[in-house]
PDB file of C-alpha atoms and ligand atoms in Angstrom:
ATOM      1  CA  MET Z   5     119.034  92.567 117.812  1.00  0.00           C
ATOM      2  CA  LYS Z   6     115.582  92.269 116.351  1.00  0.00           C
ATOM      3  CA  LYS Z   7     113.921  95.495 115.217  1.00  0.00           C
ATOM      4  CA  ARG Z   8     110.512  96.169 116.663  1.00  0.00           C
ATOM      5  CA  VAL Z   9     107.821  96.699 114.039  1.00  0.00           C
ATOM      6  CA  ALA Z  10     104.390  98.332 114.325  1.00  0.00           C
ATOM      7  CA  ALA Z  11     101.984  97.417 111.527  1.00  0.00           C
ATOM      8  CA  PHE Z  12      99.207  99.864 110.653  1.00  0.00           C
ATOM      9  CA  CYS Z  13      96.107  98.363 108.993  1.00  0.00           C
ATOM     10  CA  SER Z  14      92.596  99.314 107.952  1.00  0.00           C
ATOM     11  CA  HIS Z  15      91.191  96.156 106.436  1.00  0.00           C
ATOM     12  CA  GLY Z  16      92.119  92.525 105.967  1.00  0.00           C
ATOM     13  CA  GLY Z  17      95.684  92.732 107.215  1.00  0.00           C
ATOM     14  CA  SER Z  18      97.098  90.024 104.988  1.00  0.00           C
ATOM     15  CA  ASN Z  19     100.300  92.026 104.471  1.00  0.00           C
ATOM     16  CA  PHE Z  20     100.644  92.544 108.213  1.00  0.00           C
ATOM     17  CA  ALA Z  21     100.198  88.780 108.673  1.00  0.00           C
ATOM     18  CA  SER Z  22     102.847  88.037 106.035  1.00  0.00           C
ATOM     19  CA  ILE Z  23     105.391  90.182 107.905  1.00  0.00           C
ATOM     20  CA  ALA Z  24     104.441  88.728 111.300  1.00  0.00           C
ATOM     21  CA  ASP Z  25     104.657  85.171 109.965  1.00  0.00           C
ATOM     22  CA  ALA Z  26     108.024  85.679 108.266  1.00  0.00           C
ATOM     23  CA  ALA Z  27     109.276  87.156 111.542  1.00  0.00           C
ATOM     24  CA  ALA Z  28     107.878  84.275 113.601  1.00  0.00           C
ATOM     25  CA  ARG Z  29     109.570  81.792 111.250  1.00  0.00           C
ATOM     26  CA  GLY Z  30     112.851  83.591 111.861  1.00  0.00           C
ATOM     27  CA  GLU Z  31     113.256  84.597 108.212  1.00  0.00           C
ATOM     28  CA  ILE Z  32     113.664  88.306 108.996  1.00  0.00           C
ATOM     29  CA  PRO Z  33     115.259  89.922 112.061  1.00  0.00           C
ATOM     30  CA  VAL Z  34     112.150  91.712 113.292  1.00  0.00           C
ATOM     31  CA  GLU Z  35     109.317  91.255 115.740  1.00  0.00           C
ATOM     32  CA  VAL Z  36     105.866  92.692 115.077  1.00  0.00           C
ATOM     33  CA  VAL Z  37     105.060  94.143 118.488  1.00  0.00           C
ATOM     34  CA  VAL Z  38     101.748  95.917 117.826  1.00  0.00           C
ATOM     35  CA  MET Z  39      99.053  96.257 115.173  1.00  0.00           C
ATOM     36  CA  VAL Z  40      97.437  99.691 115.008  1.00  0.00           C
ATOM     37  CA  HIS Z  41      94.102  99.982 113.186  1.00  0.00           C
ATOM     38  CA  ASN Z  42      91.687 102.827 112.528  1.00  0.00           C
ATOM     39  CA  ASN Z  43      88.716 100.664 111.630  1.00  0.00           C
ATOM     40  CA  ALA Z  44      86.905  98.838 114.432  1.00  0.00           C
ATOM     41  CA  ARG Z  45      85.930  96.031 112.052  1.00  0.00           C
ATOM     42  CA  ALA Z  46      89.339  95.511 110.434  1.00  0.00           C
ATOM     43  CA  GLY Z  47      89.948  91.836 109.653  1.00  0.00           C
ATOM     44  CA  ALA Z  48      93.526  92.492 110.750  1.00  0.00           C
ATOM     45  CA  LYS Z  49      92.277  92.348 114.360  1.00  0.00           C
ATOM     46  CA  GLU Z  50      91.527  88.632 114.130  1.00  0.00           C
ATOM     47  CA  LYS Z  51      94.896  88.002 112.521  1.00  0.00           C
ATOM     48  CA  ALA Z  52      96.624  89.859 115.372  1.00  0.00           C
ATOM     49  CA  LYS Z  53      94.662  87.937 117.983  1.00  0.00           C
ATOM     50  CA  ALA Z  54      95.500  84.601 116.372  1.00  0.00           C
ATOM     51  CA  ARG Z  55      99.186  85.528 116.539  1.00  0.00           C
ATOM     52  CA  GLY Z  56      99.144  86.965 120.056  1.00  0.00           C
ATOM     53  CA  ILE Z  57     100.034  90.456 118.826  1.00  0.00           C
ATOM     54  CA  PRO Z  58      98.552  93.373 120.807  1.00  0.00           C
ATOM     55  CA  THR Z  59      96.261  95.774 118.951  1.00  0.00           C
ATOM     56  CA  GLU Z  60      95.520  99.468 119.316  1.00  0.00           C
ATOM     57  CA  TRP Z  61      92.378 100.975 117.857  1.00  0.00           C
ATOM     58  CA  VAL Z  62      92.979 104.605 116.903  1.00  0.00           C
ATOM     59  CA  PRO Z  63      90.058 106.164 115.012  1.00  0.00           C
ATOM     60  CA  ARG Z  64      91.052 109.560 113.581  1.00  0.00           C
ATOM     61  CA  LYS Z  65      87.708 111.131 114.455  1.00  0.00           C
ATOM     62  CA  ARG Z  66      88.431 110.771 118.147  1.00  0.00           C
ATOM     63  CA  PHE Z  67      90.942 113.636 117.816  1.00  0.00           C
ATOM     64  CA  ALA Z  68      90.100 117.262 117.155  1.00  0.00           C
ATOM     65  CA  THR Z  69      93.434 118.103 115.557  1.00  0.00           C
ATOM     66  CA  ASP Z  70      96.331 116.475 113.735  1.00  0.00           C
ATOM     67  CA  GLU Z  71      98.535 117.409 116.701  1.00  0.00           C
ATOM     68  CA  GLU Z  72      96.409 115.414 119.138  1.00  0.00           C
ATOM     69  CA  TYR Z  73      96.244 112.501 116.740  1.00  0.00           C
ATOM     70  CA  ALA Z  74     100.040 112.606 116.296  1.00  0.00           C
ATOM     71  CA  ALA Z  75     100.592 112.788 120.073  1.00  0.00           C
ATOM     72  CA  HIS Z  76      98.488 109.663 120.546  1.00  0.00           C
ATOM     73  CA  LEU Z  77     100.396 107.797 117.826  1.00  0.00           C
ATOM     74  CA  PHE Z  78     103.721 108.874 119.349  1.00  0.00           C
ATOM     75  CA  ALA Z  79     102.583 107.605 122.738  1.00  0.00           C
ATOM     76  CA  ILE Z  80     101.796 104.179 121.282  1.00  0.00           C
ATOM     77  CA  LEU Z  81     105.021 104.009 119.291  1.00  0.00           C
ATOM     78  CA  GLU Z  82     107.005 104.906 122.395  1.00  0.00           C
ATOM     79  CA  ARG Z  83     105.107 102.496 124.650  1.00  0.00           C
ATOM     80  CA  TYR Z  84     106.008  99.610 122.344  1.00  0.00           C
ATOM     81  CA  THR Z  85     109.497 101.034 121.612  1.00  0.00           C
ATOM     82  CA  VAL Z  86     108.871 100.778 117.898  1.00  0.00           C
ATOM     83  CA  ASP Z  87     111.820 100.971 115.486  1.00  0.00           C
ATOM     84  CA  ILE Z  88     109.979 100.528 112.174  1.00  0.00           C
ATOM     85  CA  VAL Z  89     106.424 101.462 111.163  1.00  0.00           C
ATOM     86  CA  ALA Z  90     105.016  99.324 108.346  1.00  0.00           C
ATOM     87  CA  LEU Z  91     101.858 100.754 106.808  1.00  0.00           C
ATOM     88  CA  ALA Z  92      99.968  97.729 105.507  1.00  0.00           C
ATOM     89  CA  GLY Z  93      96.749  98.767 103.847  1.00  0.00           C
ATOM     90  CA  PHE Z  94      96.348 101.751 106.178  1.00  0.00           C
ATOM     91  CA  MET Z  95      93.816 104.146 104.660  1.00  0.00           C
ATOM     92  CA  GLN Z  96      94.298 107.096 107.000  1.00  0.00           C
ATOM     93  CA  ARG Z  97      96.799 109.891 106.334  1.00  0.00           C
ATOM     94  CA  ILE Z  98      99.688 109.883 108.833  1.00  0.00           C
ATOM     95  CA  PRO Z  99     100.381 113.336 110.337  1.00  0.00           C
ATOM     96  CA  GLU Z 100     103.523 114.967 108.926  1.00  0.00           C
ATOM     97  CA  GLU Z 101     105.095 115.197 112.371  1.00  0.00           C
ATOM     98  CA  VAL Z 102     104.985 111.407 112.677  1.00  0.00           C
ATOM     99  CA  VAL Z 103     106.253 110.914 109.127  1.00  0.00           C
ATOM    100  CA  ARG Z 104     109.190 113.221 109.863  1.00  0.00           C
ATOM    101  CA  ARG Z 105     110.144 111.520 113.134  1.00  0.00           C
ATOM    102  CA  TYR Z 106     110.065 108.116 111.454  1.00  0.00           C
ATOM    103  CA  ALA Z 107     111.789 109.243 108.263  1.00  0.00           C
ATOM    104  CA  GLY Z 108     113.678 106.298 106.801  1.00  0.00           C
ATOM    105  CA  ARG Z 109     111.895 103.939 109.205  1.00  0.00           C
ATOM    106  CA  MET Z 110     108.331 104.078 107.880  1.00  0.00           C
ATOM    107  CA  THR Z 111     107.340 101.916 104.931  1.00  0.00           C
ATOM    108  CA  ASN Z 112     104.253 101.491 102.782  1.00  0.00           C
ATOM    109  CA  ILE Z 113     103.166  98.955 100.212  1.00  0.00           C
ATOM    110  CA  HIS Z 114     101.388 100.038  97.060  1.00  0.00           C
ATOM    111  CA  PRO Z 115      99.800  97.478  94.724  1.00  0.00           C
ATOM    112  CA  ALA Z 116     101.239  98.898  91.486  1.00  0.00           C
ATOM    113  CA  LEU Z 117     104.589  99.797  89.985  1.00  0.00           C
ATOM    114  CA  LEU Z 118     105.195 103.318  91.286  1.00  0.00           C
ATOM    115  CA  PRO Z 119     105.480 106.049  90.185  1.00  0.00           C
ATOM    116  CA  PHE Z 120     102.725 104.820  87.845  1.00  0.00           C
ATOM    117  CA  PHE Z 121      99.187 104.341  89.131  1.00  0.00           C
ATOM    118  CA  GLY Z 122      99.948 106.013  92.459  1.00  0.00           C
ATOM    119  CA  GLY Z 123      99.211 109.187  94.377  1.00  0.00           C
ATOM    120  CA  LYS Z 124      96.014 110.611  95.780  1.00  0.00           C
ATOM    121  CA  GLY Z 125      92.900 108.722  94.686  1.00  0.00           C
ATOM    122  CA  PHE Z 126      94.835 105.600  93.685  1.00  0.00           C
ATOM    123  CA  TYR Z 127      93.932 103.081  96.342  1.00  0.00           C
ATOM    124  CA  GLY Z 128      92.341  99.655  96.576  1.00  0.00           C
ATOM    125  CA  MET Z 129      90.574  98.369  93.473  1.00  0.00           C
ATOM    126  CA  ARG Z 130      90.857 101.786  91.810  1.00  0.00           C
ATOM    127  CA  VAL Z 131      94.531 101.022  91.217  1.00  0.00           C
ATOM    128  CA  HIS Z 132      93.874  97.660  89.593  1.00  0.00           C
ATOM    129  CA  THR Z 133      90.982  99.017  87.535  1.00  0.00           C
ATOM    130  CA  ALA Z 134      93.224 101.770  86.163  1.00  0.00           C
ATOM    131  CA  VAL Z 135      95.965  99.241  85.380  1.00  0.00           C
ATOM    132  CA  PHE Z 136      93.425  96.963  83.654  1.00  0.00           C
ATOM    133  CA  GLU Z 137      91.877  99.784  81.633  1.00  0.00           C
ATOM    134  CA  ALA Z 138      95.308 100.978  80.515  1.00  0.00           C
ATOM    135  CA  GLY Z 139      95.870  97.518  79.032  1.00  0.00           C
ATOM    136  CA  MET Z 140      99.065  96.984  81.026  1.00  0.00           C
ATOM    137  CA  LYS Z 141     100.844  93.669  80.518  1.00  0.00           C
ATOM    138  CA  VAL Z 142     102.717  93.869  83.823  1.00  0.00           C
ATOM    139  CA  SER Z 143     101.897  95.253  87.239  1.00  0.00           C
ATOM    140  CA  GLY Z 144     103.270  94.483  90.675  1.00  0.00           C
ATOM    141  CA  PRO Z 145     103.800  95.766  94.178  1.00  0.00           C
ATOM    142  CA  THR Z 146     106.097  98.544  95.352  1.00  0.00           C
ATOM    143  CA  VAL Z 147     107.440  98.896  98.892  1.00  0.00           C
ATOM    144  CA  HIS Z 148     108.655 102.411  99.559  1.00  0.00           C
ATOM    145  CA  LEU Z 149     109.681 104.687 102.378  1.00  0.00           C
ATOM    146  CA  VAL Z 150     106.991 107.131 103.425  1.00  0.00           C
ATOM    147  CA  ASP Z 151     107.536 110.834 102.978  1.00  0.00           C
ATOM    148  CA  GLU Z 152     105.155 113.788 103.076  1.00  0.00           C
ATOM    149  CA  GLN Z 153     103.610 112.991  99.690  1.00  0.00           C
ATOM    150  CA  TYR Z 154     101.373 110.039  98.860  1.00  0.00           C
ATOM    151  CA  ASP Z 155     103.192 107.099  97.253  1.00  0.00           C
ATOM    152  CA  HIS Z 156     106.296 109.211  96.754  1.00  0.00           C
ATOM    153  CA  GLY Z 157     109.183 108.169  99.042  1.00  0.00           C
ATOM    154  CA  PRO Z 158     112.248 106.209  97.886  1.00  0.00           C
ATOM    155  CA  ILE Z 159     111.426 102.789  96.451  1.00  0.00           C
ATOM    156  CA  LEU Z 160     112.852  99.909  98.493  1.00  0.00           C
ATOM    157  CA  LEU Z 161     111.649  96.895  96.521  1.00  0.00           C
ATOM    158  CA  GLN Z 162     109.458  96.473  93.507  1.00  0.00           C
ATOM    159  CA  ARG Z 163     108.511  93.370  91.576  1.00  0.00           C
ATOM    160  CA  ALA Z 164     106.788  92.990  88.243  1.00  0.00           C
ATOM    161  CA  VAL Z 165     104.223  90.275  87.650  1.00  0.00           C
ATOM    162  CA  ALA Z 166     102.792  89.334  84.267  1.00  0.00           C
ATOM    163  CA  ILE Z 167      99.097  90.168  84.009  1.00  0.00           C
ATOM    164  CA  ASP Z 168      98.570  89.762  80.272  1.00  0.00           C
ATOM    165  CA  ASP Z 169      96.186  86.856  80.836  1.00  0.00           C
ATOM    166  CA  CYS Z 170      94.140  88.590  83.584  1.00  0.00           C
ATOM    167  CA  ARG Z 171      90.518  89.029  82.522  1.00  0.00           C
ATOM    168  CA  ASN Z 172      89.489  91.655  85.063  1.00  0.00           C
ATOM    169  CA  PRO Z 173      90.893  93.956  87.794  1.00  0.00           C
ATOM    170  CA  GLU Z 174      90.097  91.368  90.486  1.00  0.00           C
ATOM    171  CA  GLU Z 175      92.420  88.839  88.892  1.00  0.00           C
ATOM    172  CA  ILE Z 176      95.161  91.462  88.740  1.00  0.00           C
ATOM    173  CA  ALA Z 177      94.598  92.311  92.421  1.00  0.00           C
ATOM    174  CA  ALA Z 178      94.904  88.659  93.450  1.00  0.00           C
ATOM    175  CA  ARG Z 179      98.092  88.156  91.477  1.00  0.00           C
ATOM    176  CA  VAL Z 180      99.704  91.338  92.798  1.00  0.00           C
ATOM    177  CA  LEU Z 181      98.664  90.575  96.395  1.00  0.00           C
ATOM    178  CA  LYS Z 182     100.426  87.218  96.243  1.00  0.00           C
ATOM    179  CA  GLU Z 183     103.640  89.042  95.361  1.00  0.00           C
ATOM    180  CA  GLU Z 184     102.993  91.703  98.043  1.00  0.00           C
ATOM    181  CA  HIS Z 185     103.165  88.942 100.632  1.00  0.00           C
ATOM    182  CA  ARG Z 186     106.639  88.028  99.391  1.00  0.00           C
ATOM    183  CA  ILE Z 187     108.219  91.446  99.005  1.00  0.00           C
ATOM    184  CA  TYR Z 188     106.852  93.257 102.047  1.00  0.00           C
ATOM    185  CA  PRO Z 189     108.504  90.947 104.598  1.00  0.00           C
ATOM    186  CA  GLU Z 190     111.652  90.938 102.479  1.00  0.00           C
ATOM    187  CA  ALA Z 191     111.795  94.746 102.332  1.00  0.00           C
ATOM    188  CA  VAL Z 192     111.152  95.149 106.066  1.00  0.00           C
ATOM    189  CA  GLY Z 193     113.849  92.558 106.785  1.00  0.00           C
ATOM    190  CA  LEU Z 194     116.387  94.373 104.607  1.00  0.00           C
ATOM    191  CA  LEU Z 195     115.484  97.723 106.177  1.00  0.00           C
ATOM    192  CA  ALA Z 196     115.890  96.205 109.649  1.00  0.00           C
ATOM    193  CA  GLN Z 197     119.382  95.096 108.657  1.00  0.00           C
ATOM    194  CA  GLY Z 198     120.316  98.557 107.409  1.00  0.00           C
ATOM    195  CA  ARG Z 199     120.758  97.239 103.886  1.00  0.00           C
ATOM    196  CA  PHE Z 200     119.459 100.330 102.069  1.00  0.00           C
ATOM    197  CA  GLN Z 201     121.624 103.330 101.359  1.00  0.00           C
ATOM    198  CA  LEU Z 202     119.758 106.484 100.453  1.00  0.00           C
ATOM    199  CA  GLU Z 203     121.138 108.524  97.567  1.00  0.00           C
ATOM    200  CA  GLY Z 204     118.609 111.268  96.883  1.00  0.00           C
ATOM    201  CA  ARG Z 205     115.431 109.534  95.833  1.00  0.00           C
ATOM    202  CA  ARG Z 206     117.212 106.247  95.248  1.00  0.00           C
ATOM    203  CA  ALA Z 207     117.433 103.548  97.906  1.00  0.00           C
ATOM    204  CA  ALA Z 208     120.389 101.444  96.823  1.00  0.00           C
ATOM    205  CA  LEU Z 209     120.597  97.885  98.146  1.00  0.00           C
ATOM    206  CA  ILE Z 210     123.949  97.301  99.833  1.00  0.00           C
ATOM    207  CA  PRO Z 211     125.273  93.839  98.904  1.00  0.00           C
ATOM    208  CA  SER Z 212     125.469  91.457 101.876  1.00  0.00           C
TER     209      SER Z 212
HETATM  210  C1  LIG C 190      97.030  95.762  99.576  1.00  0.00           C
HETATM  211  O1  LIG C 190      96.749  95.557  98.232  1.00  0.00           O
HETATM  212  C2  LIG C 190      97.982  96.926  99.718  1.00  0.00           C
HETATM  213  O2  LIG C 190      98.884  97.014  98.685  1.00  0.00           O
HETATM  214  C3  LIG C 190      97.050  98.100  99.719  1.00  0.00           C
HETATM  215  O3  LIG C 190      95.903  97.667 100.416  1.00  0.00           O
HETATM  216  C4  LIG C 190      95.810  96.246 100.347  1.00  0.00           C
HETATM  217  C5  LIG C 190      95.784  95.770 101.765  1.00  0.00           C
HETATM  218  O4  LIG C 190      95.541  94.413 101.887  1.00  0.00           O
HETATM  219  N1  LIG C 190      97.719  99.266 100.226  1.00  0.00           N
HETATM  220  P1  LIG C 190      95.710  93.751 103.313  1.00  0.00           P
HETATM  221  O5  LIG C 190      94.901  94.555 104.320  1.00  0.00           O
HETATM  222  O6  LIG C 190      97.166  93.742 103.656  1.00  0.00           O
HETATM  223  O7  LIG C 190      95.150  92.358 103.168  1.00  0.00           O
END
């Protein structure tokens, strides 16, 4: 049985597209059933349309409280009978209630090797600029489970890429993004197959 995935996006949605495309090619046992976005102009909308995936626009400012916002998200997730929530460049904090209900079934991708260069304030180009300024020779994406703290949940997959020849943060971003598009579908596919065993903060990969 395919797991039903909701992707949450704020901008371009290239990670969302990589998961949807891997699913459509039959490489991973999931179906992306809805794309939720908080930004009316998110490029992810066009990508969803091109793939025939329904979209839901949920701007946070429409809700007076976190509770109302959470209730609306729950309603969407129930309407589409979502099994897995994949945050893919989603820039809005998810209410704790939602994080708790989807514990172990909500993933995020971060464009650096956590726990380094992560946490509050480390998003977008800020991450790559910090990596560049630190003179790092490797960087790379991390897919992790979402818990109540930013960039903190158990790491599912992580991959290092050499960046020693990158001349600026933009080149690092491009190189890391390419790898994001490989590991995010892979991680979601493994999660859908129940291939991770949680041992404290460690997510151990169960051999197939
Ligand atoms: C990616 O670098 C992701 O790691 C970060 O935001 C970016 C989103 O890109 N969280 P896209 O919207 O998936 O193209």
